[in-house]
CSV table of C-alpha atoms and ligand atoms in Angstrom, one decimal:
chain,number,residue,atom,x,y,z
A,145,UNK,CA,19.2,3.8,-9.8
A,146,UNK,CA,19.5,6.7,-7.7
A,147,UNK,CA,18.9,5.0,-3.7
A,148,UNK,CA,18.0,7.5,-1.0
A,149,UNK,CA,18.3,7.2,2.5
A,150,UNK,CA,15.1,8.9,4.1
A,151,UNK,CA,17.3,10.3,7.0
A,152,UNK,CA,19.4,12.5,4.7
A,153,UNK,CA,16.3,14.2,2.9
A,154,UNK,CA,14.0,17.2,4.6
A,155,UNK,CA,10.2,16.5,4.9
A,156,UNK,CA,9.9,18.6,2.2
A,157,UNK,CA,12.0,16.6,-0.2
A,158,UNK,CA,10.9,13.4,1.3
A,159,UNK,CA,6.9,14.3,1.2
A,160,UNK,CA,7.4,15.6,-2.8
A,161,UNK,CA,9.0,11.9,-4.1
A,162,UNK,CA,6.4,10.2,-1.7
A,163,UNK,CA,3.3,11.9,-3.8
A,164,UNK,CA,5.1,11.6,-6.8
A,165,UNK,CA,5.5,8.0,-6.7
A,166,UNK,CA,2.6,7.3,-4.4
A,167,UNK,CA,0.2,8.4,-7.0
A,168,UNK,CA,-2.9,8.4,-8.2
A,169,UNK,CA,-4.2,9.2,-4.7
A,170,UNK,CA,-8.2,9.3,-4.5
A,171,UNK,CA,-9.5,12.5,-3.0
A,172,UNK,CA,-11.5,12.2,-0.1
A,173,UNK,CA,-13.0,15.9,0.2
A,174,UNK,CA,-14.0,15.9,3.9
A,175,UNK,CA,-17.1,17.6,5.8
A,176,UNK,CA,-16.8,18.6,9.5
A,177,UNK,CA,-17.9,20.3,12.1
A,178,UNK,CA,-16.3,22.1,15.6
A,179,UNK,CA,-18.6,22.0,18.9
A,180,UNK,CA,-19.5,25.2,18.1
A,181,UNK,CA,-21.5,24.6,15.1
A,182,UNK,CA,-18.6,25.2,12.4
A,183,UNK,CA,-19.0,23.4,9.3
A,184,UNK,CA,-15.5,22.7,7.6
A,185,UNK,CA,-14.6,21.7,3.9
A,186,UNK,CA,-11.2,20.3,3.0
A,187,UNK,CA,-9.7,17.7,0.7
A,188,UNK,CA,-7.1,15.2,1.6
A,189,UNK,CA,-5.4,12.6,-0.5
A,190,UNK,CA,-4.0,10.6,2.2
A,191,UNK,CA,-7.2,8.6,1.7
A,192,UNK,CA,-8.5,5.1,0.8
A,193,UNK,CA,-11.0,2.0,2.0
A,194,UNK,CA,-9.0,-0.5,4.2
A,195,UNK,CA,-11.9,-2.7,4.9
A,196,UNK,CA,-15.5,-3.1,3.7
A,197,UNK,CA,-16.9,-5.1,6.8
A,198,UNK,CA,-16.8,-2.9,9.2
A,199,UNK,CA,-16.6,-0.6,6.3
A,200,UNK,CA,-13.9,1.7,7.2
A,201,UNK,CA,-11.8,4.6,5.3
A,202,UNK,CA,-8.8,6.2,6.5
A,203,UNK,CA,-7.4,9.8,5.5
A,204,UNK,CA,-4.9,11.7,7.0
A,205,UNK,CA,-4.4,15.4,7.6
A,206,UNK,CA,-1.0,16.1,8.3
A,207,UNK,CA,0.9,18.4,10.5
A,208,UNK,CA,2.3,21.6,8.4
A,209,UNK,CA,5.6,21.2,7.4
A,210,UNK,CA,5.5,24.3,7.3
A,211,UNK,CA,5.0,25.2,10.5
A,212,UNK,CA,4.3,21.9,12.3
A,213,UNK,CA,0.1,23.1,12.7
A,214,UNK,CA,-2.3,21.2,13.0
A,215,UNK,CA,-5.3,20.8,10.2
A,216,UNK,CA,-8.8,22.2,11.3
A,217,UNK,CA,-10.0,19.2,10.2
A,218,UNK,CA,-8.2,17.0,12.3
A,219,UNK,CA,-9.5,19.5,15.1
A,220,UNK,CA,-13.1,19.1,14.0
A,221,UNK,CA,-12.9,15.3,14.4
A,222,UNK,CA,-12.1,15.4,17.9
A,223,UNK,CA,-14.6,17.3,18.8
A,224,UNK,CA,-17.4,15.9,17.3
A,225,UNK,CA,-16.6,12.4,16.2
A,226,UNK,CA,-18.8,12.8,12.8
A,227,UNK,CA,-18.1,13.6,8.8
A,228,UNK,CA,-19.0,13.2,5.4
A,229,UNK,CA,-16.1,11.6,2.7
A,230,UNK,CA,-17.5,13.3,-0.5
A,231,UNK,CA,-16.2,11.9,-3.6
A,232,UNK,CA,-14.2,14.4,-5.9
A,233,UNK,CA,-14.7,13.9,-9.7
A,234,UNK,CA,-13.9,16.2,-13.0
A,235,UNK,CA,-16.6,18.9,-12.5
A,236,UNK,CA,-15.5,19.5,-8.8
A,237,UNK,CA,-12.0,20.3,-9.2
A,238,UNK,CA,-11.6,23.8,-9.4
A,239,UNK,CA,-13.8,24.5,-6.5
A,240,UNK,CA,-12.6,21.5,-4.5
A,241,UNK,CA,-8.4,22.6,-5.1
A,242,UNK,CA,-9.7,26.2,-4.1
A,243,UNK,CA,-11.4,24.7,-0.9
A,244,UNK,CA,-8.0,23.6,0.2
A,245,UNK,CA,-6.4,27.3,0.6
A,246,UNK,CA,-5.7,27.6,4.5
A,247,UNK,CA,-9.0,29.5,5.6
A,248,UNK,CA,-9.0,30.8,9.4
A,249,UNK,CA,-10.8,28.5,11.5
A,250,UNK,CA,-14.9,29.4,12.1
A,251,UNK,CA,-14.5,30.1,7.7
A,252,UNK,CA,-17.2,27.8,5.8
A,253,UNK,CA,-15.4,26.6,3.0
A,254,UNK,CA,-19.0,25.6,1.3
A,255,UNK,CA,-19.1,29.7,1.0
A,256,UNK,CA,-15.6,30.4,-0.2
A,257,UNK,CA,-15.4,27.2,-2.8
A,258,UNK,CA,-19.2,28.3,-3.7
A,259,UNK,CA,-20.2,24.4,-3.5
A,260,UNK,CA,-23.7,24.0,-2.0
A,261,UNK,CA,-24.6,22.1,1.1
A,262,UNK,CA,-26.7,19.6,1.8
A,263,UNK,CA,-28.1,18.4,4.9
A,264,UNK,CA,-27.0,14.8,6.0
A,265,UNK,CA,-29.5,12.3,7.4
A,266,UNK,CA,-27.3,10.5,10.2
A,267,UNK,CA,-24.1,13.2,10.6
A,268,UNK,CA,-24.3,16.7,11.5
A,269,UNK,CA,-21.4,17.9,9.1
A,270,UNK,CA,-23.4,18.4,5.8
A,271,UNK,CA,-22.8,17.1,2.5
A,272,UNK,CA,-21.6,18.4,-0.4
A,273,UNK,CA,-24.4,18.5,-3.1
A,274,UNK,CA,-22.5,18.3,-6.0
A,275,UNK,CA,-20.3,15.5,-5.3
A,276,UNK,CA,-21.9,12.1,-7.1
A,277,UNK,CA,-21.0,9.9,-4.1
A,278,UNK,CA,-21.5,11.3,-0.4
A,279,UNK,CA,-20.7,9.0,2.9
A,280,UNK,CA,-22.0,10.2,6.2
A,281,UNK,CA,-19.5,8.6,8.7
A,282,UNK,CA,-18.9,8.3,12.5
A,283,UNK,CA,-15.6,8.4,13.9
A,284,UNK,CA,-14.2,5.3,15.1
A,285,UNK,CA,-10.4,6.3,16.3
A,286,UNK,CA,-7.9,8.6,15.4
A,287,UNK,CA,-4.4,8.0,16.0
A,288,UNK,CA,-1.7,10.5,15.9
A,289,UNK,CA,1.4,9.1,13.5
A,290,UNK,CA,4.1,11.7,15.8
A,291,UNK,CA,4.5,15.6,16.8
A,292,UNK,CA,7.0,16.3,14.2
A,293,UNK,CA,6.2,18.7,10.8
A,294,UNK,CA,5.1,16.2,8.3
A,295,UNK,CA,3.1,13.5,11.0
A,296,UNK,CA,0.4,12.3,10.2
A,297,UNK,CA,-3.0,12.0,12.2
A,298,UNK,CA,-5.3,8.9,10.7
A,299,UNK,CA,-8.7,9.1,10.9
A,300,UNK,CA,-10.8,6.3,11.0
A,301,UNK,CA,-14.3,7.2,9.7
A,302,UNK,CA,-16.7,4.3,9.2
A,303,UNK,CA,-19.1,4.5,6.8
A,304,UNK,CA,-22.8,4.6,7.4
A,305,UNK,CA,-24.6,6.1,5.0
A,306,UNK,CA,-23.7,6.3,1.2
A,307,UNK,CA,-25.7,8.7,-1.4
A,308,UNK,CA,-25.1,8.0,-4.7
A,309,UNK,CA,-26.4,10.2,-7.6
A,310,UNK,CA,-28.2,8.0,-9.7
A,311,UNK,CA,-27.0,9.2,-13.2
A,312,UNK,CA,-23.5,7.8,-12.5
A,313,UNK,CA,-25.3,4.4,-12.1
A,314,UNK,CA,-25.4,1.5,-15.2
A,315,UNK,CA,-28.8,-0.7,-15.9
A,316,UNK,CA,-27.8,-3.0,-13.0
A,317,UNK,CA,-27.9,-0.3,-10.5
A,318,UNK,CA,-23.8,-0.3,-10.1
A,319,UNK,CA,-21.5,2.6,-10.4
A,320,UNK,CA,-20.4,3.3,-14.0
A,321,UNK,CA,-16.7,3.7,-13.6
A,322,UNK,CA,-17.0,5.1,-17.1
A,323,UNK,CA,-19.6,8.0,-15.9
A,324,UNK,CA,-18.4,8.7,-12.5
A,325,UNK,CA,-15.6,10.9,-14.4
A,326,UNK,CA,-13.3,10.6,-11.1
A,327,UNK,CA,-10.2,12.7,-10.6
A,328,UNK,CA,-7.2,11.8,-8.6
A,329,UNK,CA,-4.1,13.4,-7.1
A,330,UNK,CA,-0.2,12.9,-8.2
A,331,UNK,CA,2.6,14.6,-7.0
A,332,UNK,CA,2.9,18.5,-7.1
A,333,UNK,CA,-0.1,20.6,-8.8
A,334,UNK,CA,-0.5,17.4,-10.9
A,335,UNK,CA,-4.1,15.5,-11.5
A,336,UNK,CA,-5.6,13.0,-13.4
A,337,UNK,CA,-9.2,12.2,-14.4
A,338,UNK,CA,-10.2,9.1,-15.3
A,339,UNK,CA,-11.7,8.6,-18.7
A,340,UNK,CA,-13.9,6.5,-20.8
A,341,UNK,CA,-10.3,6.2,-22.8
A,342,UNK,CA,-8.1,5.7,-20.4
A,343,UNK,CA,-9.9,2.7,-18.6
A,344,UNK,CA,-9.2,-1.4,-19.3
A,345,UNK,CA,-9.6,-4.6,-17.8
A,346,UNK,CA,-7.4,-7.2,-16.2
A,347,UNK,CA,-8.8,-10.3,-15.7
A,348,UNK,CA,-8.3,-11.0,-11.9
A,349,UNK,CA,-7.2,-14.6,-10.8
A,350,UNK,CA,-10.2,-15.3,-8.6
A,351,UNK,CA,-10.9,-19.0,-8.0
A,352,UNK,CA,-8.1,-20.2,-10.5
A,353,UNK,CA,-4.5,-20.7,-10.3
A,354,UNK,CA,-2.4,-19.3,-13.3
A,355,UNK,CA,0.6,-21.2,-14.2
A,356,UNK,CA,2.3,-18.8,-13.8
A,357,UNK,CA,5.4,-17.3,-16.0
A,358,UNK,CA,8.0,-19.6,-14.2
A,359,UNK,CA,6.2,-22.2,-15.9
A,360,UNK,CA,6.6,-20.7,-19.4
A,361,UNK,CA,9.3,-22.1,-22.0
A,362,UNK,CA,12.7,-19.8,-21.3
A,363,UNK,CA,12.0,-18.8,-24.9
A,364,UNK,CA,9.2,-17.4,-24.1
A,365,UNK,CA,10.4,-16.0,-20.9
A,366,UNK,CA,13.2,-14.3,-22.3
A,367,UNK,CA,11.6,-13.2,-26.1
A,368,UNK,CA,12.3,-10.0,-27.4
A,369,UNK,CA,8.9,-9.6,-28.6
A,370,UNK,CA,6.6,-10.1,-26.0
A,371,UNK,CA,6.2,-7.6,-22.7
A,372,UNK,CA,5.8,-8.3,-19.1
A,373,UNK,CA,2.1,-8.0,-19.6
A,374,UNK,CA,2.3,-10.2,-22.4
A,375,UNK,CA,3.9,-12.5,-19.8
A,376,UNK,CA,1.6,-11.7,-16.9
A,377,UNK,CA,-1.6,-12.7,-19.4
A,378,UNK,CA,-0.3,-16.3,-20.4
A,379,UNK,CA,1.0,-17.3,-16.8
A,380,UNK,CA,-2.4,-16.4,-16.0
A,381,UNK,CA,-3.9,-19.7,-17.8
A,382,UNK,CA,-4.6,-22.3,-15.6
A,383,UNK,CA,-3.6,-25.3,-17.8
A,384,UNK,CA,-0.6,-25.7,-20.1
A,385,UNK,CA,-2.6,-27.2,-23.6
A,386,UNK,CA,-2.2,-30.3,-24.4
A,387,UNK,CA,0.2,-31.6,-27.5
A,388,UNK,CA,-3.0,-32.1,-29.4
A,389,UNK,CA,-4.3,-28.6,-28.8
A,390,UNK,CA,-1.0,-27.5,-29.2
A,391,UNK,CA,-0.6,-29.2,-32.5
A,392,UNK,CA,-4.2,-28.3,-34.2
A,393,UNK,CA,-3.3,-24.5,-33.9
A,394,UNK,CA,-0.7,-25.3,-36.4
A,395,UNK,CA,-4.1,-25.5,-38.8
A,396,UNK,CA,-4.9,-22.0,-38.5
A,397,UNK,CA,-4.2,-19.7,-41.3
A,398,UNK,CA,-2.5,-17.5,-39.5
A,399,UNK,CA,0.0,-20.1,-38.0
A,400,UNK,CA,0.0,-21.7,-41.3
A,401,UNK,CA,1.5,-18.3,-43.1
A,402,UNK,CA,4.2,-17.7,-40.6
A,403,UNK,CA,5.0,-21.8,-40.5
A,404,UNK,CA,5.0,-21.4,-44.5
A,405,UNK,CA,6.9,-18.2,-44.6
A,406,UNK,CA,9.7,-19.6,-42.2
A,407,UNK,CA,10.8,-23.0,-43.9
A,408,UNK,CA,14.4,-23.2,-42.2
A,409,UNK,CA,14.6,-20.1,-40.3
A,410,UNK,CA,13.8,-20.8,-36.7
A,411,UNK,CA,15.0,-17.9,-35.3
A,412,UNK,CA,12.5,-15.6,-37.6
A,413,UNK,CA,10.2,-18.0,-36.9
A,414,UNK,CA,10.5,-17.8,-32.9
A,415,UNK,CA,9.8,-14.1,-33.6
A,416,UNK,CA,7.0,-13.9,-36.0
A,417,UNK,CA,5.0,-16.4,-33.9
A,418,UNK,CA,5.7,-14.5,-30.9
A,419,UNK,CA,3.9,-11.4,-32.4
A,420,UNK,CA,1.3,-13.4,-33.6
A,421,UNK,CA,0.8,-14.2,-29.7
A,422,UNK,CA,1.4,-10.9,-29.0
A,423,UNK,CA,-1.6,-9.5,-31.4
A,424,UNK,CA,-3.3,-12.2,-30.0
A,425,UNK,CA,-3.3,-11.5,-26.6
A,426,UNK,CA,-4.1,-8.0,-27.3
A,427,UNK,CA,-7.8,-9.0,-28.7
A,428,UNK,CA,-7.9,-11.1,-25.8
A,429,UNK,CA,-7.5,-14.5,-27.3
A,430,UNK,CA,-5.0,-15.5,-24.1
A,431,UNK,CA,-5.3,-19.8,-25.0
A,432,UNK,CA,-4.7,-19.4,-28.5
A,433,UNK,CA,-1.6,-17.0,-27.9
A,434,UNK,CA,-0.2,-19.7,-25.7
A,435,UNK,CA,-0.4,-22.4,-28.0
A,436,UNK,CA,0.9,-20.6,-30.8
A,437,UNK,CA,4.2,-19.6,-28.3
A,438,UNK,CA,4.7,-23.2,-27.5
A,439,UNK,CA,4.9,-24.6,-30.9
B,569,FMN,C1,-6.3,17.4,-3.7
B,569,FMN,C2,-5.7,17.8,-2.4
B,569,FMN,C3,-5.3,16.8,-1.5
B,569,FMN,C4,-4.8,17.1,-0.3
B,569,FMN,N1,-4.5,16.1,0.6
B,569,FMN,C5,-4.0,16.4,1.8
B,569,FMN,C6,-3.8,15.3,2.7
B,569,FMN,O1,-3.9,14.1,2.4
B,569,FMN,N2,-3.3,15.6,3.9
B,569,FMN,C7,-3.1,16.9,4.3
B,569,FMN,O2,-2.7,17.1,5.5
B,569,FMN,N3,-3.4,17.9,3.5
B,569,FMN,C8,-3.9,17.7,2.3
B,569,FMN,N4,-4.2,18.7,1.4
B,569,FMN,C9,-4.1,20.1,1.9
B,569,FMN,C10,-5.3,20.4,2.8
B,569,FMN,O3,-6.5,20.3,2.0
B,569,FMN,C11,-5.2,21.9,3.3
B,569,FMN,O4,-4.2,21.9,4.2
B,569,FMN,C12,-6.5,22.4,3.9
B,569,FMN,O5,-6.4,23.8,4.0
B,569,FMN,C13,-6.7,21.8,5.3
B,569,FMN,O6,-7.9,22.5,5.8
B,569,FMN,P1,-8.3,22.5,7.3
B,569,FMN,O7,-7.2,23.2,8.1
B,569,FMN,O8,-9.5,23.4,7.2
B,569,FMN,O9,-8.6,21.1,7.7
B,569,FMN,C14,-4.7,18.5,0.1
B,569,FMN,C15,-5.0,19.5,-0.8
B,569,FMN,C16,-5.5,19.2,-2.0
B,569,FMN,C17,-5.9,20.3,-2.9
């Protein structure tokens, strides 16, 4: 494992393996506005929720590395405390990445992206149309991470008002994770976009406690067959079945083939239950997988 002590690396180096490994990012793609009236468009990835009550984001433009410069952005904010986190997804991207080139200050990125403007109800900063989630903000605080190139400045921008386009909504009147077609930063010129395909589940331990894997046979701990997630599914059970649950899976066809098929061969058998676990767990059947890898 290659171990890197931050002091020995430029901020160049250092900022490249951060967003590389720090990664996907979500874009917030910022509206703001100078004292003088001059409306700003620029995305940053240095961006998340950190609380929902007050509900509060946080993103971050940086000083150049570069040349140690500060973001208009950041400029904007303290001057008038105000600005709009549009949300970045699939059909914005081209326009939002060209938004980011280093316009002189008093230029509208609206006009030079070619995104259209919207007026916002509570915020003077506009919104940007096209974006299917828009959140007019006032600033609560920023606070300035150092002078140095690379520093960041947070910005804390609570949110006020959301606008939500209603065709990324489902029947219940949530967001659609599937049709809000959201893209995210990585490291470099690298993006992704999340899709219908690439999305799944994991059941979150809410109100239960899961075993956990510690709790698991070492054979099962250690088998050759089944994966950490395989792992991280069954020590999510909150009970350990009974012998007699144990024992009526033996029943099952399935269970009964690989008991059948390995007369005398424990360590085939070991294996060819724990893929029968394994397939298992992959539809979903979680209890049934664990009794078949305690048998
Ligand atoms: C997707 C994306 C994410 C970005 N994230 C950040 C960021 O988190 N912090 C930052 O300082 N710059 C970030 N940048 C670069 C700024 O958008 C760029 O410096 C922009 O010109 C700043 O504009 P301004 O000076 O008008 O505020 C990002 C650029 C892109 C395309």
């Amino acid at each position: 494992m290659l171990t890197i002590d931050v002091a020995e690396l430029s901020p160049a180096q250092l900022q490249n393996y951060m967003q590389y490994a720090i990664a996907p990012r979500p874009i917030c793609f910022a509206t703001t506005i100078d004292k003088d009236g001059n409306i700003n468009l620029s995305p940053f990835s240095f961006f998340n929720m950190f609380s929902t009550n007050p509900p509060l984001c946080i993103f971050s433009p940086a000083r150049r590395v570069r040349d140690n410069t500060t973001k208009h952005t950041l400029e904007n904010v303290l001057e008038v405390k105000e600005c709009v986190i549009n949300i970045v997804n699939y059909p914005m991207v081209q326009q939002m990445s060209l938004a980011s080139t280093e316009y002189a200050k008093g230029i509208n990125e609206f006009e030079k992206s070619g995104f259209t403007m919207l007026p916002s109800q509570l915020v003077k900063p506009p919104r940007v149309a096209e974006a299917p989630v828009q959140m007019e903000c006032i600033i609560r605080e920023v606070i300035h991470l150092g002078e140095n190139p690379g520093a960041g400045n947070l910005i804390l921008a609570e949110v006020k008002l959301i606008h939500i386009k209603e065709e990324i909504l489902d029947t219940d009147g949530k967001i659609d994770q599937a049709k809000i077609d959201l893209v995210a930063r990585l490291g470099g010129d690298w993006y992704c976009r999340v899709t219908p395909e690439n999305l799944f589940k994991v059941a979150k331990p809410l109100t239960t406690l899961g075993i956990g894997v510690d709790a698991l046979p070492s054979a099962v701990r250690n088998s050759h067959v089944l994966s950490g997630n395989d792992l991280g599914m069954l020590g999510n059970v909150e009970h350990l079945p009974s012998a007699d649950e144990i024992d009526a899976i033996r029943n099952t066809s399935l269970v009964k083939e690989v008991m059948d098929a390995t007369i005398g061969d424990a360590t085939n058998r070991e294996r060819e239950l724990h893929e029968l676990a394994k397939q298992w767990l992959s539809e979903g059947k979680v209890n049934e997988a664990l009794k078949v890898v305690l048998l």
